[in-house]
mmCIF file with all atom_site columns, C-alpha atoms in Angstrom:
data_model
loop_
_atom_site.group_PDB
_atom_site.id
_atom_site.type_symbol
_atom_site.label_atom_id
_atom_site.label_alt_id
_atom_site.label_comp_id
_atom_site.label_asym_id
_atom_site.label_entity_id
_atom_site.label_seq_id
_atom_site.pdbx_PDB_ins_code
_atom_site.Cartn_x
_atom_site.Cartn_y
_atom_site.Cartn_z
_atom_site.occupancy
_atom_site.B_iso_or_equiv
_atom_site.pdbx_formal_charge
_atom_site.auth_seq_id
_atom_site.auth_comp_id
_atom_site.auth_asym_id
_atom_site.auth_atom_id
_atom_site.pdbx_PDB_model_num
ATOM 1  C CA . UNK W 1 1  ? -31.088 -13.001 27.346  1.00 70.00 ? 183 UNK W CA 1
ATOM 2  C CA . UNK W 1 2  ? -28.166 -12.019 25.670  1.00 75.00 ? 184 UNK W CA 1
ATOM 3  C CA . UNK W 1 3  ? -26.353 -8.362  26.510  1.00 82.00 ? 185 UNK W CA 1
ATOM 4  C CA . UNK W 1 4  ? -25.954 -5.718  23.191  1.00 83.00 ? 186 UNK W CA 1
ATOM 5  C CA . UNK W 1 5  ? -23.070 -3.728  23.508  1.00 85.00 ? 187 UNK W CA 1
ATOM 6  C CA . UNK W 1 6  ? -22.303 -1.037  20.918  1.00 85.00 ? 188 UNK W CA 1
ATOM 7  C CA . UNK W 1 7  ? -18.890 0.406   20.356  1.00 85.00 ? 189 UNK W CA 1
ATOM 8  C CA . UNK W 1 8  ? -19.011 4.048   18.916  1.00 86.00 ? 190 UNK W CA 1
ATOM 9  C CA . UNK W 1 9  ? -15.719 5.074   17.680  1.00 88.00 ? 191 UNK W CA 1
ATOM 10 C CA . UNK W 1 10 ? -14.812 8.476   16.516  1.00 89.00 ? 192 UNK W CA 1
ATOM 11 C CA . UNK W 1 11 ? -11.847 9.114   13.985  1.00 89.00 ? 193 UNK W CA 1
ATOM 12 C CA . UNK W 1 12 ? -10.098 12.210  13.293  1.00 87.00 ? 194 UNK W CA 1
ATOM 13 C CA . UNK W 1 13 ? -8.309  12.431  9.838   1.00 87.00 ? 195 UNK W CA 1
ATOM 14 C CA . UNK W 1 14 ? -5.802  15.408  8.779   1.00 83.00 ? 196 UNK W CA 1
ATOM 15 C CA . UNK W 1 15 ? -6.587  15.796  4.979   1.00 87.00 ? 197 UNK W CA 1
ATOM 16 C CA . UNK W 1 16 ? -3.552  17.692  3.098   1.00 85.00 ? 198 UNK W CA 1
ATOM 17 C CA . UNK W 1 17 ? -2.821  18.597  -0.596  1.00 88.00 ? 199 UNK W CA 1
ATOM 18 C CA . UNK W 1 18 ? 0.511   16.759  -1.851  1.00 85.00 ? 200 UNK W CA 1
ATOM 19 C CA . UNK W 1 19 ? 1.034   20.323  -3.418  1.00 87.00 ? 201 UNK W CA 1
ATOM 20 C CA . UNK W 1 20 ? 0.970   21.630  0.212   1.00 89.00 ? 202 UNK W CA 1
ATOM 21 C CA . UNK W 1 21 ? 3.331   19.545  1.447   1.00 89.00 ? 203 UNK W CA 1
ATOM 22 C CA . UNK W 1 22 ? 7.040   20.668  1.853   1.00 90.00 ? 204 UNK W CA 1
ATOM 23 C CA . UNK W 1 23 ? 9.885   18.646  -0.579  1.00 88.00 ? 205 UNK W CA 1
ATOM 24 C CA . UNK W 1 24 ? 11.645  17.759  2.970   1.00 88.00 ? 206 UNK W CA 1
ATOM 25 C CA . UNK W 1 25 ? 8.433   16.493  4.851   1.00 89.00 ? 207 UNK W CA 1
ATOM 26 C CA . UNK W 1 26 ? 8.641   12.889  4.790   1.00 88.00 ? 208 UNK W CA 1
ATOM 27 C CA . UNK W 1 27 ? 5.295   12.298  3.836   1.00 88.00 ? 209 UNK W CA 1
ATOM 28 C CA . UNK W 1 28 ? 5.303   14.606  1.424   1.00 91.00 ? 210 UNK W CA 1
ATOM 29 C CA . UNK W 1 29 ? 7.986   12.362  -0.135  1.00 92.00 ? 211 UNK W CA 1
ATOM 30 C CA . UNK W 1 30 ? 6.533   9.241   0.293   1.00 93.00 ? 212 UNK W CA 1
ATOM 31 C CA . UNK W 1 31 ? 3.499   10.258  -0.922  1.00 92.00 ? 213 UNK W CA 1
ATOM 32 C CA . UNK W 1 32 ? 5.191   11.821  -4.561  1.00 93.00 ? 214 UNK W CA 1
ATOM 33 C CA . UNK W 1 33 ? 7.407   8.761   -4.710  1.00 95.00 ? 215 UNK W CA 1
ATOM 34 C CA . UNK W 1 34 ? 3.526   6.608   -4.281  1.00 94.00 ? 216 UNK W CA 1
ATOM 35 C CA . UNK W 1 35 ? 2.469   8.670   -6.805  1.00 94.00 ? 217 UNK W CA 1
ATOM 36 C CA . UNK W 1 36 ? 5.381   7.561   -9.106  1.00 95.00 ? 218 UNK W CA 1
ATOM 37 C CA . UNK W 1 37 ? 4.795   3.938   -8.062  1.00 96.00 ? 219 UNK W CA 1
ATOM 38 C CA . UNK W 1 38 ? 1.292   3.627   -9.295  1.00 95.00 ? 220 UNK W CA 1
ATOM 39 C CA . UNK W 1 39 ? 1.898   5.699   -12.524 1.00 96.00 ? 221 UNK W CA 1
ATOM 40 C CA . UNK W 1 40 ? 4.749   2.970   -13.112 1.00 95.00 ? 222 UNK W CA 1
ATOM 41 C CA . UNK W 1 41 ? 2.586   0.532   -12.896 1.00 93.00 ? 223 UNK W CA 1
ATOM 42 C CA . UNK W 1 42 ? -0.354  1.977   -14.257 1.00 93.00 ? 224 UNK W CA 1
ATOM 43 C CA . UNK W 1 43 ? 2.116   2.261   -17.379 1.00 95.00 ? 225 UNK W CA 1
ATOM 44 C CA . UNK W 1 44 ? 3.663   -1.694  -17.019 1.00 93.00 ? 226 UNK W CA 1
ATOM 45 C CA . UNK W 1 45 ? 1.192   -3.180  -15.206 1.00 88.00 ? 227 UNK W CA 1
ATOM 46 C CA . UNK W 1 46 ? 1.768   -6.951  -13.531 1.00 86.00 ? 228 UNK W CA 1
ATOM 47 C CA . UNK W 1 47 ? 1.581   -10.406 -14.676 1.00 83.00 ? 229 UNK W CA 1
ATOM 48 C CA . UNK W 1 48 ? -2.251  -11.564 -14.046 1.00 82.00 ? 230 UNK W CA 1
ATOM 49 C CA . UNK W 1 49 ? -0.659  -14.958 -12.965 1.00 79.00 ? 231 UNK W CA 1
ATOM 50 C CA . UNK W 1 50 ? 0.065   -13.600 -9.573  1.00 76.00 ? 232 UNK W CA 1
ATOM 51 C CA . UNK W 1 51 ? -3.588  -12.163 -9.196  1.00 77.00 ? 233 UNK W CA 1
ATOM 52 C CA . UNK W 1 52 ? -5.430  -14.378 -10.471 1.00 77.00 ? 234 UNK W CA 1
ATOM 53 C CA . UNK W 1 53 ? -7.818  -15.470 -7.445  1.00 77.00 ? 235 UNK W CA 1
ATOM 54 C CA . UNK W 1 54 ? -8.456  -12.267 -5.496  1.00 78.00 ? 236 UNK W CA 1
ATOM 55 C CA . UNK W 1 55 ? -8.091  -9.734  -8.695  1.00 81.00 ? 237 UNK W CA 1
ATOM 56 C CA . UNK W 1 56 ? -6.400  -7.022  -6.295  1.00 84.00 ? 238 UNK W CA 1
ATOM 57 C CA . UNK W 1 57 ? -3.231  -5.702  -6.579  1.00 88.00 ? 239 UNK W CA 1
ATOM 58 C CA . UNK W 1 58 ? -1.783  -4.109  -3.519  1.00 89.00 ? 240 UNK W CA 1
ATOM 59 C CA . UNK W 1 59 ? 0.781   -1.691  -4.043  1.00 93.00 ? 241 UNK W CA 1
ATOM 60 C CA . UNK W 1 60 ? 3.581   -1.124  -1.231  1.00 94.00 ? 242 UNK W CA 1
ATOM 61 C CA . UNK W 1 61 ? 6.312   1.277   -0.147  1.00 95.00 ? 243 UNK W CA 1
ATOM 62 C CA . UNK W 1 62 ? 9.033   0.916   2.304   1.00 95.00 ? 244 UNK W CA 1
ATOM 63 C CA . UNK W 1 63 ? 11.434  3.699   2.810   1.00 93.00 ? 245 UNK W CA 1
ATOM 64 C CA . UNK W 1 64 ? 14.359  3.299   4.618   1.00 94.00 ? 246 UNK W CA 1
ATOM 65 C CA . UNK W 1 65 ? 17.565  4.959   5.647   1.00 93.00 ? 247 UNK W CA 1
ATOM 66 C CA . UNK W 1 66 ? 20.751  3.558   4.980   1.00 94.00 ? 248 UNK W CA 1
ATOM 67 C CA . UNK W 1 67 ? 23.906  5.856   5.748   1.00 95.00 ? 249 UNK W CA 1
ATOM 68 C CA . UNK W 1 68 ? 21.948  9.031   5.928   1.00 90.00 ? 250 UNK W CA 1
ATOM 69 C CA . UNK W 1 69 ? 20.413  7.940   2.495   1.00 91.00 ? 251 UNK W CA 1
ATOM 70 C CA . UNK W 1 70 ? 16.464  7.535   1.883   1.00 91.00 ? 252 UNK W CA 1
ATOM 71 C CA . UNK W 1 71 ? 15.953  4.380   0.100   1.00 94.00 ? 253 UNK W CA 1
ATOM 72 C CA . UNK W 1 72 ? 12.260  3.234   -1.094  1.00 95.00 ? 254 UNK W CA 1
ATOM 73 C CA . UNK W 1 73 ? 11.780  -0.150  -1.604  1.00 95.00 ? 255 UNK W CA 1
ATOM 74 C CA . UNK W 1 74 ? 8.516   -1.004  -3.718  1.00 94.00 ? 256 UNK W CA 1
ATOM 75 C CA . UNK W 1 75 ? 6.195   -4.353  -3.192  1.00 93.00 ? 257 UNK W CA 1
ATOM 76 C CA . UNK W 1 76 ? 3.466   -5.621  -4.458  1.00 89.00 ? 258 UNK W CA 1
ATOM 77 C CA . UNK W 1 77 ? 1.532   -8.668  -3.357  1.00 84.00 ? 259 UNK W CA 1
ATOM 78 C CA . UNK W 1 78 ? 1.189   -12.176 -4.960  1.00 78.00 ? 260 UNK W CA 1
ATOM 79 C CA . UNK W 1 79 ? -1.099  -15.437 -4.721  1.00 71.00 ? 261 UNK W CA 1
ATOM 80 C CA . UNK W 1 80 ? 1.371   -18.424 -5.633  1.00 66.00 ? 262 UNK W CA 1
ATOM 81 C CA . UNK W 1 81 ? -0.755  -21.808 -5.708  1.00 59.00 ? 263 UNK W CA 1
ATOM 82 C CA . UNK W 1 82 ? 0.760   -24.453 -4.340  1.00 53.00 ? 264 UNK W CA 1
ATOM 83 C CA . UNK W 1 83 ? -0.914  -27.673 -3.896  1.00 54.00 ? 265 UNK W CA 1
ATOM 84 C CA . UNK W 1 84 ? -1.391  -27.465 -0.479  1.00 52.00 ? 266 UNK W CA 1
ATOM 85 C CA . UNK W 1 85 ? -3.282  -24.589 -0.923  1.00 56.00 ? 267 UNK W CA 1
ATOM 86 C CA . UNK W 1 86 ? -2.466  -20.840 -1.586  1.00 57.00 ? 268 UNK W CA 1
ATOM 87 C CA . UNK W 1 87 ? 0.200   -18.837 0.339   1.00 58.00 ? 269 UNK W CA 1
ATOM 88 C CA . UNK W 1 88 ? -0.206  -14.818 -0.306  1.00 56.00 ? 270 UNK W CA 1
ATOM 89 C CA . UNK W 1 89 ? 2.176   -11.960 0.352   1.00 49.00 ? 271 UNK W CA 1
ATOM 90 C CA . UNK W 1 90 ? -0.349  -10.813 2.501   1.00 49.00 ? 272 UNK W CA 1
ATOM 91 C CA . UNK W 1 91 ? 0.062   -13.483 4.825   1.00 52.00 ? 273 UNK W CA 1
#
């Protein structure tokens, strides 16, 4: 006779306006520059080529400092078929 075990988790999320957030928090920033991100692409969109077999688009955002200097770095992900099979960004 097998054993059930259940595993009860409990998660606490803070939930906060963008508006409410100050210009120097740094989520606040990487949330507006986000925000920016998927207007831009809401506006150009992507080449369906590199979705093509999942459909999703995954939008990314990497900020960095270099010298004292924020830097954002945007991604997105991408199924290339090879044929071998299909290597994604996600990977």
């Amino acid at each position: 006779v097998a054993i059930e075990r259940w595993l009860v988790r409990k998660e606490y999320t803070r939930v906060r306006s963008v508006s409410d957030l100050a210009e120097s928090d740094p989520v606040g920033q990487l949330t507006r520059r986000m925000q920016e991100y998927m207007e831009w692409f809401e506006q150009f969109g992507t080449e369906p080529f590199f979705h093509r077999k999942s459909h999703r688009v995954v939008l990314a955002l990497l900020h960095v400092e270099v010298d004292g200097a924020s830097q954002y770095v945007r991604g997105i992900n991408s199924e290339v078929s090879l044929p071998t099979g299909t290597i994604c960004a996600e990977r």
